[in-house]
Short mmCIF file of C-alpha atoms and ligand atoms in Angstrom, two decimals:
data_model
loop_
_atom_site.label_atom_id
_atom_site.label_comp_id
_atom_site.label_asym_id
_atom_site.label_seq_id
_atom_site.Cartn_x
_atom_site.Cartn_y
_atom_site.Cartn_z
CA UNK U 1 95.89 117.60 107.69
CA UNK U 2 99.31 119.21 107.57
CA UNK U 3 100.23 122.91 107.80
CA UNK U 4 99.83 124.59 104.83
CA UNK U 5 102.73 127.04 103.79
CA UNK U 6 100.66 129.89 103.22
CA UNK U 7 101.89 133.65 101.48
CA UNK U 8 100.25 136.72 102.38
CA UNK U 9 100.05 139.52 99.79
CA UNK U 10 98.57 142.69 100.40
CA UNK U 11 98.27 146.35 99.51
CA UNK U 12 99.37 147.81 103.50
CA UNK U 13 101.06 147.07 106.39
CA UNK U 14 98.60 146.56 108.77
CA UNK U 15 95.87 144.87 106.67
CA UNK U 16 98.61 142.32 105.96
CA UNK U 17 99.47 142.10 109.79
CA UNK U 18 95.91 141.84 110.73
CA UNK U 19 95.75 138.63 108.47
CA UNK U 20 98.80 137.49 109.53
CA UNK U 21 97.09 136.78 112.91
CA UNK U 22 94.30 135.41 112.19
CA UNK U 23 95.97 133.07 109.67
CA UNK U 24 98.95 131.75 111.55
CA UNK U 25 97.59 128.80 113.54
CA UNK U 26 96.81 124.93 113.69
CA UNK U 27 96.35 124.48 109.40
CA UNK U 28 98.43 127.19 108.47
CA UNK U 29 102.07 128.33 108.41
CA UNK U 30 102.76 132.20 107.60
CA UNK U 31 106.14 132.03 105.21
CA UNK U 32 106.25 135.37 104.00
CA UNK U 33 104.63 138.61 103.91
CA UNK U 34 104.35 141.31 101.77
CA UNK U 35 102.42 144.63 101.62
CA UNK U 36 103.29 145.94 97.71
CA UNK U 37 101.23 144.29 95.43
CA UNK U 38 103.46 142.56 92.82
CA UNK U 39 102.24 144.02 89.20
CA UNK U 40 105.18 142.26 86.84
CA UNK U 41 107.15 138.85 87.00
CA UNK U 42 110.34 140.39 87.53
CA UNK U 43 108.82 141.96 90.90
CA UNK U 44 111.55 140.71 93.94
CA UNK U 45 108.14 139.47 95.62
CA UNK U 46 106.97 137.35 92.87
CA UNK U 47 110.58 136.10 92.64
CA UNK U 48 111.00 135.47 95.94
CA UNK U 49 107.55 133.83 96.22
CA UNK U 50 108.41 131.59 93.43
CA UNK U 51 111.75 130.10 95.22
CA UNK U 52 109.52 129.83 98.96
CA UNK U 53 107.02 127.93 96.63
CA UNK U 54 104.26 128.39 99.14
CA UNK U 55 101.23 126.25 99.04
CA UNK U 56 98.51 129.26 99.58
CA UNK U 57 99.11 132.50 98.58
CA UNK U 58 96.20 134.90 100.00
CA UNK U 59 95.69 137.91 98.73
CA UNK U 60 94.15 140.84 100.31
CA UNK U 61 92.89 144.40 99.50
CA UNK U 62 90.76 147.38 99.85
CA UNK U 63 87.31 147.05 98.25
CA UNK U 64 88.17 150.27 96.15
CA UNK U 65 91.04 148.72 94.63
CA UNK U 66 89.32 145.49 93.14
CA UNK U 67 91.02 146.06 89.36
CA UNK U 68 94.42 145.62 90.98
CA UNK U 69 92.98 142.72 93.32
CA UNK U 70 92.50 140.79 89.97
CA UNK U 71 95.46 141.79 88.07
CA UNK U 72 97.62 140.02 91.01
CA UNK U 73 95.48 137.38 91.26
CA UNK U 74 95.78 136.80 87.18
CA UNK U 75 100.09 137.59 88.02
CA UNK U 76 100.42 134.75 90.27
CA UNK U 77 98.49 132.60 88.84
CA UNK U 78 100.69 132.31 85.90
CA UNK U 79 104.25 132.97 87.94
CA UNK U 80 102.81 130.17 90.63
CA UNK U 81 101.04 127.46 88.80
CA UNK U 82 102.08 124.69 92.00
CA UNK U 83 99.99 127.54 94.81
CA UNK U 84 96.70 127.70 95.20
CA UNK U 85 95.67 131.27 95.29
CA UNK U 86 92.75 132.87 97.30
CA UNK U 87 90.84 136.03 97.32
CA UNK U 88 90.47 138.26 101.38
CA UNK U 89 88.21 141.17 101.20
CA UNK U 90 85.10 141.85 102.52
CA UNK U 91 81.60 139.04 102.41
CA UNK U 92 79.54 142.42 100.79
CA UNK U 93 81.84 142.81 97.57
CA UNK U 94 79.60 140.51 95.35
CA UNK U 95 80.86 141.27 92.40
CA UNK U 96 84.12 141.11 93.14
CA UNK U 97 84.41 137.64 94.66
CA UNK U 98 82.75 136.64 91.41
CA UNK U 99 85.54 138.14 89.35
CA UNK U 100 87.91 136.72 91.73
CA UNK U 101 86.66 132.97 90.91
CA UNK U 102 86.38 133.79 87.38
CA UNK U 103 89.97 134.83 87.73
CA UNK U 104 90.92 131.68 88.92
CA UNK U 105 91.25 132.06 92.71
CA UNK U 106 90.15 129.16 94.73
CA UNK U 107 88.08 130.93 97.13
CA UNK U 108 87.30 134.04 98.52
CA UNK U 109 87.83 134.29 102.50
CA UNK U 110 85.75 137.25 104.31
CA UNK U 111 88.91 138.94 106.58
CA UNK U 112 85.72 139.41 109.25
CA UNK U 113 85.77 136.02 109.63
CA UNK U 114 87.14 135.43 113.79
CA UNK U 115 90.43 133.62 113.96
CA UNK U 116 88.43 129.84 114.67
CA UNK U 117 86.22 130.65 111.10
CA UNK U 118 89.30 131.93 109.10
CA UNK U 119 91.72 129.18 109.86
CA UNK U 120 89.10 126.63 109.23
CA UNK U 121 88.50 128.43 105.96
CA UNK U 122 92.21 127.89 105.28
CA UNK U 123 91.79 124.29 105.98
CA UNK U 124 88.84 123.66 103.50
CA UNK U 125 91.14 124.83 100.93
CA UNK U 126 93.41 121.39 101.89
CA UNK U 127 91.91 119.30 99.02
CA UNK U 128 92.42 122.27 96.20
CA UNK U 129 95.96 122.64 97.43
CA UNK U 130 96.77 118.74 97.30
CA UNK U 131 94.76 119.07 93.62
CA UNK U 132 97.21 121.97 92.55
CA UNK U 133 100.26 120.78 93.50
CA UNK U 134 102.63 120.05 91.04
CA UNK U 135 103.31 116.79 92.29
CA UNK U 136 100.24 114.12 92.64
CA UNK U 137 102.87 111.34 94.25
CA UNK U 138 101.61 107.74 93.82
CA UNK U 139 101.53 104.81 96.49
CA UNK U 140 102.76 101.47 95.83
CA UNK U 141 103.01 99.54 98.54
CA UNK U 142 104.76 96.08 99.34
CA UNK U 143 103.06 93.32 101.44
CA UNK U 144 104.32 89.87 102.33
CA UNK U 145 101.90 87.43 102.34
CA UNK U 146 103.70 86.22 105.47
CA UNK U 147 106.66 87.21 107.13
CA UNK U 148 109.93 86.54 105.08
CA UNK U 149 108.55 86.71 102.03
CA UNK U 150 111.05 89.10 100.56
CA UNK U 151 108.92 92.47 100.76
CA UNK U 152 111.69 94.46 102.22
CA UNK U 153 114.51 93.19 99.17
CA UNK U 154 112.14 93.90 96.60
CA UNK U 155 110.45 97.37 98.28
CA UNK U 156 114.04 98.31 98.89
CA UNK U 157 115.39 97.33 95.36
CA UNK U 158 112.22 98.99 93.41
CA UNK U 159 112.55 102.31 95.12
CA UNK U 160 115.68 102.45 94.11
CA UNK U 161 115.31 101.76 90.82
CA UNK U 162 112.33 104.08 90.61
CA UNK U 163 114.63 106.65 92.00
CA UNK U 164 116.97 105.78 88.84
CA UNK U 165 113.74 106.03 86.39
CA UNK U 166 112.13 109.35 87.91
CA UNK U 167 114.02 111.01 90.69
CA UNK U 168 111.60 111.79 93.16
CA UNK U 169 110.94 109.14 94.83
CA UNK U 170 110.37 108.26 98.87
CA UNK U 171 110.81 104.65 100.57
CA UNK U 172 108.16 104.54 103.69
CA UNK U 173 109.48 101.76 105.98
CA UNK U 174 105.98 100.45 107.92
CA UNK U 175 107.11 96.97 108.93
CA UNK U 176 106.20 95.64 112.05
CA UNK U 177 110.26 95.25 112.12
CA UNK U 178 111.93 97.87 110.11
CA UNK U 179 114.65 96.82 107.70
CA UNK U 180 115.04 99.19 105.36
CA UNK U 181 117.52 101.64 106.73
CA UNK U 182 119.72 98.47 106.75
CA UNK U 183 119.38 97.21 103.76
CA UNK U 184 120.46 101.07 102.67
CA UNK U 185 123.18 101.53 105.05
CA UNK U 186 122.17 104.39 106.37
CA UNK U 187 121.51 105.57 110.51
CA UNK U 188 118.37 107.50 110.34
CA UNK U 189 117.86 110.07 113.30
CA UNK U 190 114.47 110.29 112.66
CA UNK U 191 111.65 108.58 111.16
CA UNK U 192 107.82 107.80 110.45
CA UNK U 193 106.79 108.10 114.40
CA UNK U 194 108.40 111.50 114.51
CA UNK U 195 106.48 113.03 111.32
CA UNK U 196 103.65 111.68 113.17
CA UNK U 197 103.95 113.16 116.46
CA UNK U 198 104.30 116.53 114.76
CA UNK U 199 102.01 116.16 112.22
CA UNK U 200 100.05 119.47 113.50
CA UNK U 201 102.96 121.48 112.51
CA UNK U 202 103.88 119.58 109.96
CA UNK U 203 105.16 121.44 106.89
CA UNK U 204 106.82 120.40 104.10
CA UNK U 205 110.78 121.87 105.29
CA UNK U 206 109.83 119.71 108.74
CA UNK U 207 109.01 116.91 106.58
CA UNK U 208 112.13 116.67 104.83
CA UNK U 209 114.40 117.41 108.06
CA UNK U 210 112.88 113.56 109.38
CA UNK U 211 114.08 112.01 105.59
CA UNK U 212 117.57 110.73 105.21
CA UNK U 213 118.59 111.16 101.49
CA UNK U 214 120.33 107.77 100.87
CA UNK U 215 121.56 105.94 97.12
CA UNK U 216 121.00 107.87 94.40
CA UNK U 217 118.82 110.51 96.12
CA UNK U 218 116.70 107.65 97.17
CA UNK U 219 114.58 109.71 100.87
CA UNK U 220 113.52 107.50 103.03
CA UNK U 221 111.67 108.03 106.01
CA UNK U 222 112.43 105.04 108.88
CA UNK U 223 110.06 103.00 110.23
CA UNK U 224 109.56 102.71 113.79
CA UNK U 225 111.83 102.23 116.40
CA UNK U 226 110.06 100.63 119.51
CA UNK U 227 107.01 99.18 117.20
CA UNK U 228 105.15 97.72 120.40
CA UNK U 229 105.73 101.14 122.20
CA UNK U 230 104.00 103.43 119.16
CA UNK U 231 100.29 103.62 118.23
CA UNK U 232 100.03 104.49 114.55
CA UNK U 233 96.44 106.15 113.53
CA UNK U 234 95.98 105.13 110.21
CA UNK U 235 93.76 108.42 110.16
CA UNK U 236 97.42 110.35 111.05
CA UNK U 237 98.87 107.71 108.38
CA UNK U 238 96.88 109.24 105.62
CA UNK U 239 97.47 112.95 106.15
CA UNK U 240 101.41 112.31 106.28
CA UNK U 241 100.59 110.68 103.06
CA UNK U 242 98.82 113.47 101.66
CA UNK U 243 102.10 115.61 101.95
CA UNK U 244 104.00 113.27 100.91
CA UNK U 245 102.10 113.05 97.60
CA UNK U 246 102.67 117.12 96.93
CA UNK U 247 106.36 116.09 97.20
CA UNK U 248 107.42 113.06 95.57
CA UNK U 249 106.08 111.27 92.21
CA UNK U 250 106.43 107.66 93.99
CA UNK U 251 105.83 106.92 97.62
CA UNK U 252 106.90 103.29 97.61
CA UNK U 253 105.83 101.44 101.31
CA UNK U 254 107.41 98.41 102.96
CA UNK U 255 104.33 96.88 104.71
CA UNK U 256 105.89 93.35 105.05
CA UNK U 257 104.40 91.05 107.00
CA UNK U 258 102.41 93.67 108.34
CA UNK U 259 98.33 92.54 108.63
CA UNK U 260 96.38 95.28 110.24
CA UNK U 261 94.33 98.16 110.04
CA UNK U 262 96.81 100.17 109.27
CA UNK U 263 97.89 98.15 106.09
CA UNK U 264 94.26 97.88 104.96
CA UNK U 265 94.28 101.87 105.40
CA UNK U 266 97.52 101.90 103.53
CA UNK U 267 96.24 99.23 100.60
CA UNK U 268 93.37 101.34 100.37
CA UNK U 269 95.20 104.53 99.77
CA UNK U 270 97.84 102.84 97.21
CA UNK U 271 97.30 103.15 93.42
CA UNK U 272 99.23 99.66 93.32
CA UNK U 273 99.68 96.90 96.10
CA UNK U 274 102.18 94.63 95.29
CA UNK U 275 101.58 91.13 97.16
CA UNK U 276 104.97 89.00 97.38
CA UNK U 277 104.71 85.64 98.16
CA UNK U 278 106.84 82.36 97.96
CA UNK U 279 106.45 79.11 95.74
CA UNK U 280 105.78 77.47 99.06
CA UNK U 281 102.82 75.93 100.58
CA UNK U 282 102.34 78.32 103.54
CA UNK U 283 102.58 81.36 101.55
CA UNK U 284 100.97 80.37 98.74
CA UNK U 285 98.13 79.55 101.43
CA UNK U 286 98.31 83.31 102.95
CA UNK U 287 98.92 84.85 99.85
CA UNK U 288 95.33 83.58 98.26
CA UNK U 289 93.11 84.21 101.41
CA UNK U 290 95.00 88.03 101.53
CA UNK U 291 94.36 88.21 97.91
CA UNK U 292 90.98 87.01 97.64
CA UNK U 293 90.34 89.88 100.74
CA UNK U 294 92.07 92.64 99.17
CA UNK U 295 90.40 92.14 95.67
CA UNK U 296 86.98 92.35 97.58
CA UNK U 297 87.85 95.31 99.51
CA UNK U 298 89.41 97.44 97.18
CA UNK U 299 89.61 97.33 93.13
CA UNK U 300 91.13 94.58 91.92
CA UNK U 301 92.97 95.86 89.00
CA UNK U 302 95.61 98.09 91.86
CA UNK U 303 96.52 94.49 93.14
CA UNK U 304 99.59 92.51 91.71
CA UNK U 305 100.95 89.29 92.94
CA UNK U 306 104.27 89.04 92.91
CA UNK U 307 106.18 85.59 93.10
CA UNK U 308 109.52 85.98 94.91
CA UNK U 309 112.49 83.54 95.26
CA UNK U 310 111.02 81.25 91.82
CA UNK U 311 113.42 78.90 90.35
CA UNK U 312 111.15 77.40 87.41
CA UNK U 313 108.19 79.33 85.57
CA UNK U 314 105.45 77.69 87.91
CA UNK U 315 102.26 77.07 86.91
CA UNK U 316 100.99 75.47 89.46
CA UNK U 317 101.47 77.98 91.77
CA UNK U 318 98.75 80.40 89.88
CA UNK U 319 96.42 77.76 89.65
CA UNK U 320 96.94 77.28 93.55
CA UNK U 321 96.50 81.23 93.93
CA UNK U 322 93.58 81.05 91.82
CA UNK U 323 95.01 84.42 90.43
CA UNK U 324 97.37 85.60 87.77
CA UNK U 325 101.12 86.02 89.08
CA UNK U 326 101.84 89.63 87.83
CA UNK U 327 105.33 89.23 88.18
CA UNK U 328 108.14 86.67 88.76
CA UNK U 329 111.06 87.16 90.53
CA UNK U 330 114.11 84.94 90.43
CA UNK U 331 115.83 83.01 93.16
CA UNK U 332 119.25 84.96 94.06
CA UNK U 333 120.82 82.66 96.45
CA UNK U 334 123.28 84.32 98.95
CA UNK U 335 123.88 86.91 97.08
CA UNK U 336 120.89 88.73 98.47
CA UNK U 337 121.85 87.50 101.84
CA UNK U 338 125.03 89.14 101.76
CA UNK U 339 123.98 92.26 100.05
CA UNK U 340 121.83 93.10 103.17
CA UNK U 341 124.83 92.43 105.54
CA UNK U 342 126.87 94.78 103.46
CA UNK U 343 124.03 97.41 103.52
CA UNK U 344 124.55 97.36 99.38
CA UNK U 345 121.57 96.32 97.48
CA UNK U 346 121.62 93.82 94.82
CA UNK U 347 120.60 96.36 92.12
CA UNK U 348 124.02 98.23 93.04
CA UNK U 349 126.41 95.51 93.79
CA UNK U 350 125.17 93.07 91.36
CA UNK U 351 124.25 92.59 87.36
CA UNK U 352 122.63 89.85 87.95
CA UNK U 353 119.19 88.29 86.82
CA UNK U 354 117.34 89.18 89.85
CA UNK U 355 118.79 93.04 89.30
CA UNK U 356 117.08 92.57 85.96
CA UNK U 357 114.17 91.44 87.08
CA UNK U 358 113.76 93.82 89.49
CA UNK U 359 114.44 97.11 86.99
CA UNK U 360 111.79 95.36 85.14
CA UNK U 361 109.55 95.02 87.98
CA UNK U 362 110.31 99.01 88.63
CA UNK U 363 109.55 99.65 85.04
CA UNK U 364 106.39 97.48 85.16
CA UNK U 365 105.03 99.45 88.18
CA UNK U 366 105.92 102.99 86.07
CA UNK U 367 103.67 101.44 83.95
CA UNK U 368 100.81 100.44 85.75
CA UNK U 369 97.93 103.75 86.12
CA UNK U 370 96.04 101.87 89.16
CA UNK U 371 92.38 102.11 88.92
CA UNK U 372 92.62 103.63 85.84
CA UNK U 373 94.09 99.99 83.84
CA UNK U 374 91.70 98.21 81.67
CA UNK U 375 90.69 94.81 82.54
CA UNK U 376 92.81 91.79 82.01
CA UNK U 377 95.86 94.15 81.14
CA UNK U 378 99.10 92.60 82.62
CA UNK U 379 102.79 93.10 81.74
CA UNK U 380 104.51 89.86 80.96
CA UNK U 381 107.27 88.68 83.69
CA UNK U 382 110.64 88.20 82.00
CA UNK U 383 111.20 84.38 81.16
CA UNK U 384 112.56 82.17 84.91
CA UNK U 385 115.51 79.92 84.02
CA UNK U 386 113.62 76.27 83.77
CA UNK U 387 115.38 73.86 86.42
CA UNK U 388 114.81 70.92 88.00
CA UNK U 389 111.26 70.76 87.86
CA UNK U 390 111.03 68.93 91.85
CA UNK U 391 112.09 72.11 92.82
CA UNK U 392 109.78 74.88 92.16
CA UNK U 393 106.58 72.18 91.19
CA UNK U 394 106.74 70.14 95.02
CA UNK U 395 104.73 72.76 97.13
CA UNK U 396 102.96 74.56 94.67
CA UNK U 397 101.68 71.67 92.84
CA UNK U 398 100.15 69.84 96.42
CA UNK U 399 98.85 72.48 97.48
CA UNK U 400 96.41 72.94 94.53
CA UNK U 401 96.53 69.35 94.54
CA UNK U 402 94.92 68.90 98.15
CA UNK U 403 92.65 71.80 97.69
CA UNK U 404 93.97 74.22 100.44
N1 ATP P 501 114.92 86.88 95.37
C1 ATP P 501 115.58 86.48 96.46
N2 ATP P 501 116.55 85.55 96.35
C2 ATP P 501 117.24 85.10 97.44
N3 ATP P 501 116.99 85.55 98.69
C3 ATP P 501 116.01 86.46 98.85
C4 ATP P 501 115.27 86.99 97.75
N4 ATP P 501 114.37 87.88 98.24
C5 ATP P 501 114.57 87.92 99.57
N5 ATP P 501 115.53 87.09 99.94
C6 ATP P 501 115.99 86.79 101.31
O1 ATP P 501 114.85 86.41 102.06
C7 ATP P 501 114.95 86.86 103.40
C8 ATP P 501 113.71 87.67 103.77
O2 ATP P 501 113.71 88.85 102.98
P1 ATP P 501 113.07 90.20 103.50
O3 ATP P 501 113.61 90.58 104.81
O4 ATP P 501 113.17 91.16 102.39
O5 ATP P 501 111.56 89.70 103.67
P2 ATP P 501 110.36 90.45 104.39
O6 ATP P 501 109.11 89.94 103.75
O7 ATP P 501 110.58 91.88 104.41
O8 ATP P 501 110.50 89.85 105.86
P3 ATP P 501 109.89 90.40 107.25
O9 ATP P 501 108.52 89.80 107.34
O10 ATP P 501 110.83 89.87 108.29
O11 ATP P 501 109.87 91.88 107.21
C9 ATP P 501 116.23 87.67 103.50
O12 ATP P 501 117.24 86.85 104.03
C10 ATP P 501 116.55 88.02 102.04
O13 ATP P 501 117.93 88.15 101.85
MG1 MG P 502 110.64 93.27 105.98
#
């Protein structure tokens, strides 16, 4: 779990001191304190509360005083829809707490509670925070079906036409060889194993100080630097992705080649997993046996295959897959090449059919709801330049031939 930015509201001094302490720990970061209980909108407290946009707001005071204890609790509410506000007073004020619920807080904490009880109080309220928040960021992940297939170009590419389409997007580079700060041109000081190692503290301003805001406000956060030197915990992998999700609407990851627990962890979290393979016998080969996996495991309807590098609309190579091919895209010669040595990607340097196809593929994925898409549902590929049909029908074509 991350450290919640938490707000502390109270009617004195010391009351809101005293919680202070006990609620400043492991799950929980104090951001601001106040001791006058806000009554209107235009109160500087409510205003400043709204810029700090904390994630908790608890609000504390004296059992005598319960009327006002709800008429804040009904104030923020409105002024604060993103924060998830909670109710401290005393276990014996029954009715209170009721009224509190009824007002809409998420919980009532007892301020007796010792320091252990009250932060892990704080950290049951986790799951209501991630619920409130105004942002419920998706996962789509990338995933060769072997290494090379192209998952880096197209992760890369999508992201940052995703960025284009919705603005609040992050690129997570997990590749067992991280590419993706080239393919942006940009030198990341920080990256994925840092948010990691300081996931305890974790808050959301730490989180953005390890991004680097690259084209068209595109964050990523950098893969790892020394990959046979860092353990990832898939565990740790899925709490970092929790915060993410508060703060961006599309959390886009670069698994490429990558074959692990942690990308099974990762496909399992994703509302869409994108497979790329090649019209080539090997990947083709990979791509089924990973498919035929991954649609076991997990639901079937978050997992797209995408063909990469296709010269011809190829037939053969869905009947080899023995699945549909959600989306095609076209070979882009050196053009690609080059666009990764110049650290500009295709969709910026180039108006070209595989920038099409990949805008498409972007607006596809806005599309797609992930569990939630009825059955059979599929968004047509644009139509693949027919060519020379030795081409694109040689390795496709023998390998459902042969039977592999
Ligand atoms: N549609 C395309 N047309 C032409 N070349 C492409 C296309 N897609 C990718 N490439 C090229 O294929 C090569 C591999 O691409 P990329 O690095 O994106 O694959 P990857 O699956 O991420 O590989 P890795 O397993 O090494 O991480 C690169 O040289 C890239 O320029
Ligand atoms: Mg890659």
């Amino acid at each position: 779990m991350h450290k919640l930015l938490v707000a502390l509201v109270g009617d004195s001094r010391c009351e809101v001191e005293f919680l202070a302490n006990k609620a400043e720990g492991r799950n929980a970061h104090v951001v601001f304190e106040c001791d006058v209980l806000p009554t209107r909108g235009e109160d500087p407290a409510v205003r400043q509360l709204c810029d700090l946009d904390p994630e908790l707001v608890a609000i504390s005071v004296a059992a005598e005083h319960a009327d006002r204890l709800l008429a804040a609790i009904r104030l923020l509410r409105s002024e604060l829809p993103g924060s998830v506000i909670c109710a401290v007073g005393a276990s014996d004020q029954l009715s209170t707490i009721v009224r509190c619920i009824r007002e809409g807080a998420a919980d009532f904490i007892d301020k007796n509670l010792d320091r252990e009880a009250f932060q892990d109080a704080i950290a049951g309220l986790a799951s209501d925070v991630l619920r409130s928040s105004k942002k419920q960021g998706r996962i789509v992940t990338f995933m060769g079906s072997k290494g090379g297939c192209g998952a880096t170009t197209l992760a890369v590419n999508t992201a940052i036409a995703l960025q284009d389409i919705c603005g609040s997007v992050i690129l997570l580079d997990l590749a067992p060889h991280p590419h993706a700060a080239l393919h942006l041109n940009v030198t990341p000081e920080f990256g994925i194993a840092d948010a990691l190692a300081n996931l305890e503290r974790m808050d959301k301003h730490l989180l953005d100080s390890f991004t680097v805001s690259s084209l068209h406000g595109l964050a990523l956060l950098s893969g790892i630097t020394h990959p046979m030197a860092t353990k990832v915990d898939p565990a740790e992998l899925l709490g970092l992705f929790d915060l993410l999700a508060t703060r961006y609407d599309q959390i886009i990851v670069d698994c490429s080649g990558r074959a692990d627990g942690i990308s099974r962890s990762i496909c399992y979290a994703s509302s869409d997993v994108l497979l790329v393979a090649l019209p080539n016998v090997c990947s083709l080969w990979s791509a089924r046996r990973s498919y035929e996996f991954l649609a076991w495991e997990m639901d079937r309807e978050r997992l797209h295959i995408v063909l990469n590098r296709c010269r011809k609309a190829d037939g053969a190579a869905e009947e080899a897959l023995q699945a549909h091919i959600w989306w095609q895209v076209p070979e882009g010669g050196e053009a690609v090449a080059n666009s990764v040595e110049c650290g500009t990607p295709i969709l910026v340097s180039a108006k070209s059919d595989l920038a099409r196809s990949i805008r498409g593929l972007a607006e596809a994925v806005m599309k797609t709801s992930g569990p939630k898409k009825a059955p059979g549902e599929c968004i047509p590929s644009p139509a693949l330049p027919e060519v020379n049909a030795s081409h694109g029908e040689s390795a496709a074509l023998s390998l459902s031939k042969c039977g592999r």
